[in-house]
Structures are given as structure tokens and as C-alpha cells.
Coordinates of C-alpha atoms and ligand atoms in Angstrom, one line a residue:
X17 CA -18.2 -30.9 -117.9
X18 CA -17.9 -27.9 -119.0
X19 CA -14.5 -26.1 -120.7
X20 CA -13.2 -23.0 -118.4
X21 CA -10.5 -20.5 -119.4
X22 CA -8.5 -19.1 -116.8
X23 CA -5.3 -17.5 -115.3
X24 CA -3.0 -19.4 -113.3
X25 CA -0.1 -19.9 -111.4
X26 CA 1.7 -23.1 -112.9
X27 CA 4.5 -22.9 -110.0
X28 CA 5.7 -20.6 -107.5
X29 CA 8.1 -18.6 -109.4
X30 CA 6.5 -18.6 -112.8
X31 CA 3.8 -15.8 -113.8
X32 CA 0.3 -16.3 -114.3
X33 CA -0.3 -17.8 -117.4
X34 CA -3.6 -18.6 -120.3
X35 CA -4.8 -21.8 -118.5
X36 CA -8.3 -23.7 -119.5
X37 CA -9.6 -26.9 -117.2
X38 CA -12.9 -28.0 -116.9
X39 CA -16.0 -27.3 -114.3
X40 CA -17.4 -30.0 -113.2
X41 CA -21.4 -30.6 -114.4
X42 CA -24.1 -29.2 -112.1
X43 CA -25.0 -31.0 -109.3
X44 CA -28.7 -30.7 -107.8
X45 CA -27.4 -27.9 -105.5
X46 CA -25.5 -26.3 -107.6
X47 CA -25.3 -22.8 -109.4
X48 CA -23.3 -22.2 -112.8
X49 CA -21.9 -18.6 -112.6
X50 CA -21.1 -16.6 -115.3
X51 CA -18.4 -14.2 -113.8
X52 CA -18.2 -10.5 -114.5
X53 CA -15.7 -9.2 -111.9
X54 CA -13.2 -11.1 -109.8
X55 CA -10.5 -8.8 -106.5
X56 CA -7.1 -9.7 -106.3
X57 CA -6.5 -10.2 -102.7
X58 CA -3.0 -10.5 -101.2
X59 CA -3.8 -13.9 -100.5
X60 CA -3.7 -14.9 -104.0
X61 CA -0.4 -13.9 -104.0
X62 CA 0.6 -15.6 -100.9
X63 CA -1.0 -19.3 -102.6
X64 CA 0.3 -18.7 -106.3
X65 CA 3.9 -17.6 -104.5
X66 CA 3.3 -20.6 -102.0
X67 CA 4.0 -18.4 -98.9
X68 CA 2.0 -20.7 -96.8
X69 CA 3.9 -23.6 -97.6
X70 CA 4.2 -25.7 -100.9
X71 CA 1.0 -25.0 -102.7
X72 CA -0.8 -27.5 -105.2
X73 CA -0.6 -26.0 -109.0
X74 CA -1.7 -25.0 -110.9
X75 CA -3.7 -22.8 -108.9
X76 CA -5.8 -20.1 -110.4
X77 CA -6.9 -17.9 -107.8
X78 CA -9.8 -15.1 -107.1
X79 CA -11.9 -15.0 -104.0
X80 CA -13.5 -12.2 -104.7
X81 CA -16.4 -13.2 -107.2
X82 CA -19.3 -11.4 -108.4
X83 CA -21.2 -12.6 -111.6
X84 CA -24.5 -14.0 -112.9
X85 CA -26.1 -16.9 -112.7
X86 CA -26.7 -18.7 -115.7
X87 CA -27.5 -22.5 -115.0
X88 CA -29.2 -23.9 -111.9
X89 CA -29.0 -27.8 -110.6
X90 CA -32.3 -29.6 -110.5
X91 CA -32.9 -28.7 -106.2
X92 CA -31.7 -25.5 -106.1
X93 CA -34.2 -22.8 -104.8
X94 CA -32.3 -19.7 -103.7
X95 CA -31.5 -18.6 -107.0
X96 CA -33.2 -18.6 -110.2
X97 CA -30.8 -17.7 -114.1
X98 CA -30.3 -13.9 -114.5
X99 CA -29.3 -13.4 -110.8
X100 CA -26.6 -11.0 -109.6
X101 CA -24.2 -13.3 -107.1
X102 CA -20.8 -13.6 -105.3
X103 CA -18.5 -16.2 -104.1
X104 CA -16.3 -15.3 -101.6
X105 CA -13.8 -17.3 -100.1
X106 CA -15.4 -20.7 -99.3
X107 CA -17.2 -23.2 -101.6
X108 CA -18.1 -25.7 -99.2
X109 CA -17.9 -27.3 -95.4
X110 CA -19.5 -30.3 -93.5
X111 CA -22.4 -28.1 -92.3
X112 CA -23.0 -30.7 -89.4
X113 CA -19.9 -29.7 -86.6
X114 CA -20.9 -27.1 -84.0
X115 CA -19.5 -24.6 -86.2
X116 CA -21.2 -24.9 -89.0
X117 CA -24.0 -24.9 -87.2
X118 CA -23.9 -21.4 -85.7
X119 CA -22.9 -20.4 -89.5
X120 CA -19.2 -20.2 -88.6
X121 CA -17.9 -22.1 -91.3
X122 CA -15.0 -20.5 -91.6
X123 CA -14.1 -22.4 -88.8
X124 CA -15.8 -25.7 -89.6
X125 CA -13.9 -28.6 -87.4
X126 CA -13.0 -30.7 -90.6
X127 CA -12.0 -27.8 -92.4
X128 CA -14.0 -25.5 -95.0
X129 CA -13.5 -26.1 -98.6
X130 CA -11.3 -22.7 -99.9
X131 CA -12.6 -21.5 -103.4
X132 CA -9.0 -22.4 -104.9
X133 CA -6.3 -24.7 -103.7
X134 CA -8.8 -26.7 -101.6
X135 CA -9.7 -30.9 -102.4
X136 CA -13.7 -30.7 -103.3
X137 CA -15.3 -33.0 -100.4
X138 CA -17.0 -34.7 -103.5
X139 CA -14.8 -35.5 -105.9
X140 CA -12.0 -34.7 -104.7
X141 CA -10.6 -32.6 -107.5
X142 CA -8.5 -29.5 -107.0
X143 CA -10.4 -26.1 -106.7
X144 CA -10.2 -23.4 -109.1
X145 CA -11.0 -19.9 -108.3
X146 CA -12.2 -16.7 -110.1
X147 CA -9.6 -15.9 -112.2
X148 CA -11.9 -17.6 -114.8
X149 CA -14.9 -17.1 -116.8
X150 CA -17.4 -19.3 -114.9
X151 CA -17.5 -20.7 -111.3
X152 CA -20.3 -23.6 -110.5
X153 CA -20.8 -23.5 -106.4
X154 CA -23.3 -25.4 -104.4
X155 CA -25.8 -22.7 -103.9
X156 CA -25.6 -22.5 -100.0
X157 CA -21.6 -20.9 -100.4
X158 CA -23.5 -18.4 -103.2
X159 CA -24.3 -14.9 -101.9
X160 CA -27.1 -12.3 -103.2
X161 CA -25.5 -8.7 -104.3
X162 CA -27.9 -6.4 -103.5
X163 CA -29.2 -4.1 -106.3
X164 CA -28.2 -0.6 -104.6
X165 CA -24.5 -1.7 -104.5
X166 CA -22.4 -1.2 -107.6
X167 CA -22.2 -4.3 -109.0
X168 CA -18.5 -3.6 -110.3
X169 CA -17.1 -2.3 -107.1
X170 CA -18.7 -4.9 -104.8
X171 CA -16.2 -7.8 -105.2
X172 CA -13.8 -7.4 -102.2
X173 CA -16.7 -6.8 -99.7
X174 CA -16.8 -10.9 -100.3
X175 CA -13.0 -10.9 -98.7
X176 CA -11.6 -8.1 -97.9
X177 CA -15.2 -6.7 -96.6
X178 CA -15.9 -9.7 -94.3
X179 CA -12.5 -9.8 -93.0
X180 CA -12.3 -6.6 -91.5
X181 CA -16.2 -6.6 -90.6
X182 CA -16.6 -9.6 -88.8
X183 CA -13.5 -8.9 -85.8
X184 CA -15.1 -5.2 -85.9
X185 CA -18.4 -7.1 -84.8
X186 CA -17.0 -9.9 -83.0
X187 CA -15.4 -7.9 -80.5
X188 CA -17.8 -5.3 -80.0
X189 CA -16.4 -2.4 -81.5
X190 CA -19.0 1.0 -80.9
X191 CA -19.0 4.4 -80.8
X192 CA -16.1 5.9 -78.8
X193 CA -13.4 3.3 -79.6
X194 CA -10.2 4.4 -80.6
X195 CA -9.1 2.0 -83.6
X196 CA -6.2 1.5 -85.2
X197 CA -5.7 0.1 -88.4
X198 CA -2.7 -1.1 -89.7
X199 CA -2.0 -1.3 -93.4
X200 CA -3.9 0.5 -95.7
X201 CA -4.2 -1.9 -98.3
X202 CA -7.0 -3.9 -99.6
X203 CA -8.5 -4.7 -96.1
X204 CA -6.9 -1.7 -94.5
X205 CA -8.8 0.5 -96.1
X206 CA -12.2 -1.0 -95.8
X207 CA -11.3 -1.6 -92.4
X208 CA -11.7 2.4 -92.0
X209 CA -14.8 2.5 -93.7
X210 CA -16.4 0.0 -91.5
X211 CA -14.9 1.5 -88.2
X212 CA -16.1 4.7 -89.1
X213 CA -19.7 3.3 -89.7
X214 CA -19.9 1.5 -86.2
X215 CA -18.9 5.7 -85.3
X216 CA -15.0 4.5 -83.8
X217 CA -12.3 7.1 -83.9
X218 CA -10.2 5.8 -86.7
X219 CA -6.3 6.1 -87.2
X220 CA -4.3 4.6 -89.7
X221 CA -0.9 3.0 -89.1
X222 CA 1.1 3.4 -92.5
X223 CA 4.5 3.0 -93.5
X224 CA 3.8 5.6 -96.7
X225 CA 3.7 9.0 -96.2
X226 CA 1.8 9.7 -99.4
X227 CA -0.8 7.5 -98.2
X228 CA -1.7 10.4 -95.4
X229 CA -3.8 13.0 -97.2
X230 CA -5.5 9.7 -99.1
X231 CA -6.3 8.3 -95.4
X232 CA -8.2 11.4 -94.2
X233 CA -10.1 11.2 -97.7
X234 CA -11.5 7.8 -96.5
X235 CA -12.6 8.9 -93.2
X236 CA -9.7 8.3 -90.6
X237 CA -9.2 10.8 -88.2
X238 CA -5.9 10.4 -87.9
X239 CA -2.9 8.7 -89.6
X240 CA 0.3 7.6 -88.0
X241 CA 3.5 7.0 -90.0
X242 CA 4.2 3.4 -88.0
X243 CA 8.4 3.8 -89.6
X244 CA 8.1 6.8 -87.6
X245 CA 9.4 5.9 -83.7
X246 CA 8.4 9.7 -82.3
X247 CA 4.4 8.9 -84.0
X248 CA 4.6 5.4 -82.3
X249 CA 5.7 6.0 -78.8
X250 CA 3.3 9.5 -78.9
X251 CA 0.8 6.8 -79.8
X252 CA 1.5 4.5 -76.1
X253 CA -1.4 3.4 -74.1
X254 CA -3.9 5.0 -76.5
X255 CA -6.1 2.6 -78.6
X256 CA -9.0 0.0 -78.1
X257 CA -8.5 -2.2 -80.9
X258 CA -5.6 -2.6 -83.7
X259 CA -7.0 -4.5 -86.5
X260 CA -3.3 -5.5 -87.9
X261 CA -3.7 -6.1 -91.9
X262 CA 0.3 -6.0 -92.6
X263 CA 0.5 -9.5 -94.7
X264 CA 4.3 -10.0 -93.5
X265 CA 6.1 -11.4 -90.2
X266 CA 6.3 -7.6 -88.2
X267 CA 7.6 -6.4 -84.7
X268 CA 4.1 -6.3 -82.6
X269 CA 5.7 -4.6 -79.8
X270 CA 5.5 -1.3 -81.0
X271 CA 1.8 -2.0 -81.7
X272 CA 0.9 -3.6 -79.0
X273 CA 2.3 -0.4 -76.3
X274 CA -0.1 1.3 -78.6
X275 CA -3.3 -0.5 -76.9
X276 CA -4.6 0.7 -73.5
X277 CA -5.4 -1.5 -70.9
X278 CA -7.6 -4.5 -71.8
X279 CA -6.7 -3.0 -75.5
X280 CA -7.4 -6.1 -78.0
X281 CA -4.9 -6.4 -81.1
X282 CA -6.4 -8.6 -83.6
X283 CA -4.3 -10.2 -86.8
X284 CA -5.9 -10.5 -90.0
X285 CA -2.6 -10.6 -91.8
X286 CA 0.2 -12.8 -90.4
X287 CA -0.5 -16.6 -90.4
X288 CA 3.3 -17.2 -90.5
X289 CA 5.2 -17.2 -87.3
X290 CA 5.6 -14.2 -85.3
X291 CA 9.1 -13.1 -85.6
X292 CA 10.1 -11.0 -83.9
X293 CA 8.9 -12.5 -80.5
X294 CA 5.7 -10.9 -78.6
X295 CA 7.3 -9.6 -74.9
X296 CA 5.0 -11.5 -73.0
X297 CA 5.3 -8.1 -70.8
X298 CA 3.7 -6.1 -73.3
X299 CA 0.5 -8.5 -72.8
X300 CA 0.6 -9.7 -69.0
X301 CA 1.3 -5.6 -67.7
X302 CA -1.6 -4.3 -69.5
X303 CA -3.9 -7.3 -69.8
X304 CA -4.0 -6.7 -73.4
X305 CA -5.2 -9.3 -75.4
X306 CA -3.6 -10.6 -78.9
X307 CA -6.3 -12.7 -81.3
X308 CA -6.6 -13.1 -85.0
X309 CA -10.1 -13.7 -87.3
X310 CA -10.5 -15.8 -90.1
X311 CA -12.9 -13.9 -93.1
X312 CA -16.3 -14.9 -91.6
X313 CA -19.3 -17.0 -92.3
X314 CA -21.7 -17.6 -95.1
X315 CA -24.6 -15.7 -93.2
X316 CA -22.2 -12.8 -92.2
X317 CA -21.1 -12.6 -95.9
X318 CA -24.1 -11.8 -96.5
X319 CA -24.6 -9.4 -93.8
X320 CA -21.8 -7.5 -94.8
X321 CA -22.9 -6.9 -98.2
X322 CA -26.2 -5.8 -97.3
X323 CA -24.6 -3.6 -94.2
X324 CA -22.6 -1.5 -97.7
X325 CA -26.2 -1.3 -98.9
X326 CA -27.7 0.3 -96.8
X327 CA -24.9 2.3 -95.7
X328 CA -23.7 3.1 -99.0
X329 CA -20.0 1.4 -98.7
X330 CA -18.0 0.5 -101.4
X331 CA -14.7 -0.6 -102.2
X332 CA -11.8 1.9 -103.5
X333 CA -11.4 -0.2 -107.0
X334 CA -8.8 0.1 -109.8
X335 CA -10.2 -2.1 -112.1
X336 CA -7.6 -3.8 -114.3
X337 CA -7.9 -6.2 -117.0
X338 CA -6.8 -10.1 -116.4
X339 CA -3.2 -9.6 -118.8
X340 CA -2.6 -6.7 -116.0
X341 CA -2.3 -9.3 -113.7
X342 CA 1.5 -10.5 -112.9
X343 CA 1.8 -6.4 -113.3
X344 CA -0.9 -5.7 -110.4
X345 CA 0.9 -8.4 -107.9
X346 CA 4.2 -6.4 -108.3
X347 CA 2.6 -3.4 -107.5
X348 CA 0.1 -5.0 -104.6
X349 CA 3.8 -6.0 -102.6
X350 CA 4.9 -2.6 -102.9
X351 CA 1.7 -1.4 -101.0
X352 CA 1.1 0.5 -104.7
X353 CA -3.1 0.0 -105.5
X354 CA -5.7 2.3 -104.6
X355 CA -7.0 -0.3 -102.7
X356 CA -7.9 -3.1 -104.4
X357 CA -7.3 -4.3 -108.3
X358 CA -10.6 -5.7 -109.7
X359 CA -10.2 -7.8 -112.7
X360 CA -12.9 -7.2 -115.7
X361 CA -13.3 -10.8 -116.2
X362 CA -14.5 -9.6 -120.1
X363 CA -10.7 -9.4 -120.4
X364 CA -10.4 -12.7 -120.8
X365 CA -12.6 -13.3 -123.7
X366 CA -10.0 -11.4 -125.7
Ligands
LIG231 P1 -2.7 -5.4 -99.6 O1 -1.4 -5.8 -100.2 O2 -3.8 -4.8 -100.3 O3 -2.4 -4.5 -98.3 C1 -1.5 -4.7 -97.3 C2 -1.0 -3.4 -96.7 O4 -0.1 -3.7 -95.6 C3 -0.2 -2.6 -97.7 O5 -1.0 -1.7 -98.5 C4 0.8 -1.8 -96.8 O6 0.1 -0.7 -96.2 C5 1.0 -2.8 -95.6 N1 2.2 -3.5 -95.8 C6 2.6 -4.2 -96.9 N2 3.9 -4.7 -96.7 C7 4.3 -4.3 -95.5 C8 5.5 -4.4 -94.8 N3 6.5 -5.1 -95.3 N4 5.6 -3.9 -93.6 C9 4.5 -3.2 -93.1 N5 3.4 -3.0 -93.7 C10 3.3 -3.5 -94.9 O7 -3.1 -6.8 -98.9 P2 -4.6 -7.3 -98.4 O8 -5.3 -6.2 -97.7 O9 -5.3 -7.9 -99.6 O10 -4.3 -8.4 -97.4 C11 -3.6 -8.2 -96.2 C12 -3.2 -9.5 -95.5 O11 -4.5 -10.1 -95.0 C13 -2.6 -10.6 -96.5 O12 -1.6 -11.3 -95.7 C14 -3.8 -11.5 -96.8 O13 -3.4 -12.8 -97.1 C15 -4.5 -11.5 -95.4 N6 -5.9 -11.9 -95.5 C16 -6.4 -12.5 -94.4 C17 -7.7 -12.9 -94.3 C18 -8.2 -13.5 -93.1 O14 -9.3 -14.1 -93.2 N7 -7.6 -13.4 -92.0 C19 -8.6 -12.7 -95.5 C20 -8.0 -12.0 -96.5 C21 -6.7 -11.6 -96.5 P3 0.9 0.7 -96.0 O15 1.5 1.1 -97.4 O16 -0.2 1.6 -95.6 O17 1.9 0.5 -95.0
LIG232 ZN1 -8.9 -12.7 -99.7

């Protein structure tokens, strides 16, 4: 075992706090990760907060892992010590239902094993995430950074990057598209990035005014004020896809009159219940169609991180150390970071 400090959430109204545990030893398959850099995604908020329903604490959390490898278990062969590596979301799955098999694991049918929060299908013990100084991870969950990417900006492609990238694939975006994208945030705003690489027209949907000349900057083509109703109903019938980042229950109606017909409004977002009700009209009249997508598999992880490679797409970081942290989720739920808070995990040696 090995001794781990941390941040965490001891309850669901208490700040982060100092926290040390300990990793488990190294399996056969397993890597031992020093990390350097960790994202704050919204859903670490949402689990320390216990938004989705009761939460077990204390939860550290930090999907968004990039560090080096600094132990290896006896049978691993992917990595060797000295390796540059991320953990995204997922530690583990069953790898044997049909998908995990097609490298969906995401959406494995006895549920994937979440970096923190999750029961390890081992041991049993709780997860921890990167909010920490090391991680150990079996190595088939372990992703490769590529060298050409910076290695301190590449965190969120591991969530927010995948998110936004695999619906964007999934559905068939291409050049031409209209796209919306609603929320610039975290995902919102790599959400443009990737849009604009598969050559979509790209608007923004934004509550925040000041967040127009910053859009453009990024590469949409447009922004709409969505608090706006002139913008919105201008914007009827007039969009492909809405990728729909907003990470609170929102009217879709607006949204959806947005899409043409056959228009496709995906949620990343909202898992809570949709309040206010869809108008079933707003679907059946136009044959638009309403989906959501869960991150994305191990194998398009790593797609996704060598896609920013070679197309030289990075995150928009503000990189913040790990005391900064109750500070950052105040300002991540008023839509204030420019786009995503990475945590210099060297912070927490002090
Ligand atoms: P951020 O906080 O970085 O960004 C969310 C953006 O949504 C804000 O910047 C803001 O944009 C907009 N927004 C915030 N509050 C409201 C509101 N009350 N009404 C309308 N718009 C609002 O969050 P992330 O990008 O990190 O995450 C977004 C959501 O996606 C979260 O719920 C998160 O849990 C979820 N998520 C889902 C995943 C999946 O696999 N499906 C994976 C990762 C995250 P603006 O100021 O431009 O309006
Ligand atoms: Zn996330």
C-alpha cells in the first residue's frame, strides 16, 4: 500500500479539504502514476455537491489526469517507467459484454468502473481520483500523451475532449453542418474547436455577452446570446446538430425550434430530469431527434488525443494550484474560467 495525499470532499456542503488514504499495491496489470496535472470538470462538482444523488465520501475527484509513470506491475507491457500518461474518466469495466468488446466501455452492460466514487470490481474499495499525487490504474484504462501536445494543457482532452469528440463522430458531423454549441464552458469550448476541425459552421449559444468577442477568438462563426428571445427565434429551423453542454435542468424548446428538419440535439450536460417538459411537437413536426453521449471509450480516448496532435488542439487552460480549488468551483458555477482550471498537482507537495 502505498500512502496518497489528496483533496477531498468530506460531505456535500463542506469544502475540499487536506485528505491522505492509501493506493492499493500494484497489481500485474497495473501502472503507478506519478501525477503532474489533474482538470476540474463540472462533474466533480456535481459528485462532491452530490447533484446526482447522495454521493459516497469522502470523494476526491479529478478525471482529467496526465502524469508519469513511475512503477509497473509484473505483466504490464504497454508502458515502461518514465512514460508520459493520462487517466481519464474510467479505471475499469468487465471487458467481456458486447460493449466492451467494440471498445465502448463507457457503456459496458455491468457498468464501467468511474475513476472516483466507483466500488473497484476487485476489492471493492471506493475510488479515488486525481486530486492526488499518484494514481495506480490497470494499464488497459492508461492512455499515451503524445509528445507534440503540451503536456500541461492536455488534461481535459481525457474528458472534456472525448465528450464533445466522440457525439461529433458518432453522428457524422462534416463539412457544411451548421453546429450549435451550447455553453461555453469546459466542453463548450472544445466542442468549437473540434467542430471547426471536422470544417462545421460553428455558433455558440451563451448566456454571457462578454463571452462573444472570446467565441470568435476560438473559431466560431457565430455566437448567439441564448437569454436573448429575438437571437433565438432569428435562429428557428437553422442548425444540424446542438451539442447542449449547459450542466443544469433547461427549457429545450427554444433549442430544439433551433434544429432543421431531421436536426439532432445531443445532451452532454443534463443527466437530471428534463424540467421543463420537451413538446413532443417540437420533435414529431420536424422529425428531430433528441440523444445524449456518455465521454467515450478507451480506444477513442486515445484517438482524441492523438486527433489534437496532429491537428495542433489544445485546451484553453487556467492553471491553478490545488488550495485554489473550493475558489475555482465558485467561479466554474458562475460560468467564470477561461475554459477549464488545471490543477498543478506540485501544489500539493507544499
Ligand atoms: P463548465 O462549468 O465548464 O461549463 C458549463 C457552461 O454551461 C458554462 O460555462 C455556461 O456557459 C453554461 N451554463 C452554466 N450554467 C448555466 C445555466 N444555469 N444556464 C445556462 N447555461 C449555463 O462545465 P463543463 O463543461 O465541465 O461540464 C458541462 C456539463 O457536462 C456538466 O454537467 C458535466 O457534468 C457534464 N459532463 C458530461 C459528460 C458526459 O460524458 N456526458 C462528461 C463530462 C462532463 P455560458 O456562460 O457560455 O452560458
Ligand atoms: Zn469530466
Amino acid at each position: 500500500m502505498s500512502q496518497t495525499k489528496a483533496y477531498a470532499a468530506k460531505s456535500a456542503t463542506t469544502p475540499l479539504v487536506p485528505f491522505s488514504f492509501e493506493r492499493r499495491d500494484l497489481r500485474d496489470n497495473d501502472v503507478n502514476i506519478d501525477i503532474l496535472y489533474c482538470g476540474v470538470c463540472h462533474s466533480d462538482i456535481h459528485v462532491a455537491e452530490s447533484d446526482w444523488g447522495p454521493s459516497e465520501y469522502p470523494v476526491v475527484p479529478g478525471h482529467e489526469i496526465v502524469g508519469r509513470v513511475t512503477d509497473i506491475g509484473n505483466k504490464v507491457s504497454k508502458y515502461k517507467v518514465g512514460d508520459l500518461v493520462g487517466v481519464g474518466c474510467m479505471v475499469d469495466s468487465c471487458q467481456t459484454c458486447s460493449s466492451c468488446k467494440q471498445d465502448l466501455e463507457q457503456y459496458c452492460e455491468n457498468s464501467f468502473v468511474g475513476t472516483y466514487g466507483f466500488k473497484d470490481l476487485i476489492d471493492g474499495t471506493l475510488t479515488y481520483g486525481g486530486y492526488s499525487d499518484h494514481i495506480v490504474v490497470r494499464e488497459e484504462f492508461v492512455l499515451s500523451i503524445p509528445e507534440a501536445l503540451d503536456a500541461s494543457k492536455a488534461a481535459p482532452l481525457l474528458c472534456a475532449g472525448v465528450t464533445t469528440y466522440s457525439p461529433l463522430r458518432h453522428y457524422g458531423v462534416k463539412a457544411g453542418d451548421k453546429v450549435g454549441i451550447l455553453g461555453m464552458g469546459g466542453l463548450g469550448h472544445m466542442g468549437v474547436k473540434f467542430a471547426k476541425a471536422l470544417g462545421a459552421e460553428v455558433t455558440i449559444f451563451t448566456r454571457s455577452e462578454s463571452k462573444i468577442a472570446e467565441a470568435k477568438k476560438q473559431g466560431a462563426d457565430h455566437v448567439i446570446v441564448s437569454t436573448d428571445d429575438a437571437q433565438m427565434q432569428a435562429a428557428a429551423m437553422n442548425f444540424d446538430f446542438l451539442l447542449d453542454t449547459i450542466p443544469v435542468q433547461h427549457d429545450l424548446n427554444p433549442y430544439l425550434n433551433c434544429l432543421k428538419v431531421d436536426g439532432m440535439h445531443i445532451l452532454v450536460g443534463l443527466i437530471e430530469p428534463m424540467e421543463p417538459a420537451v413538446h413532443a411537437a417540437n420533435l414529431v413536426l420536424k422529425r428531430r431527434i433528441l440523444t445524449g453521449s456518455l465521454i467515450g471509450g478507451i480506444a477513442e480516448t486515445q484517438e482524441v488525443l492523438d486527433f489534437c496532435a496532429e491537428h495542433n488542439i489544445e485546451c484553453d487552460a487556467e492553471m491553478i494550484n490545488i488550495q485554489d480549488i473550493n475558489d475555482s468551483y465558485k467561479r466554474m458555477k458562475k460560468g467564470d474560467v477561461k475554459y477549464r482550471f488545471i490543477i498543478d498537482m506540485k501544489s500539493l507537495k507544499n
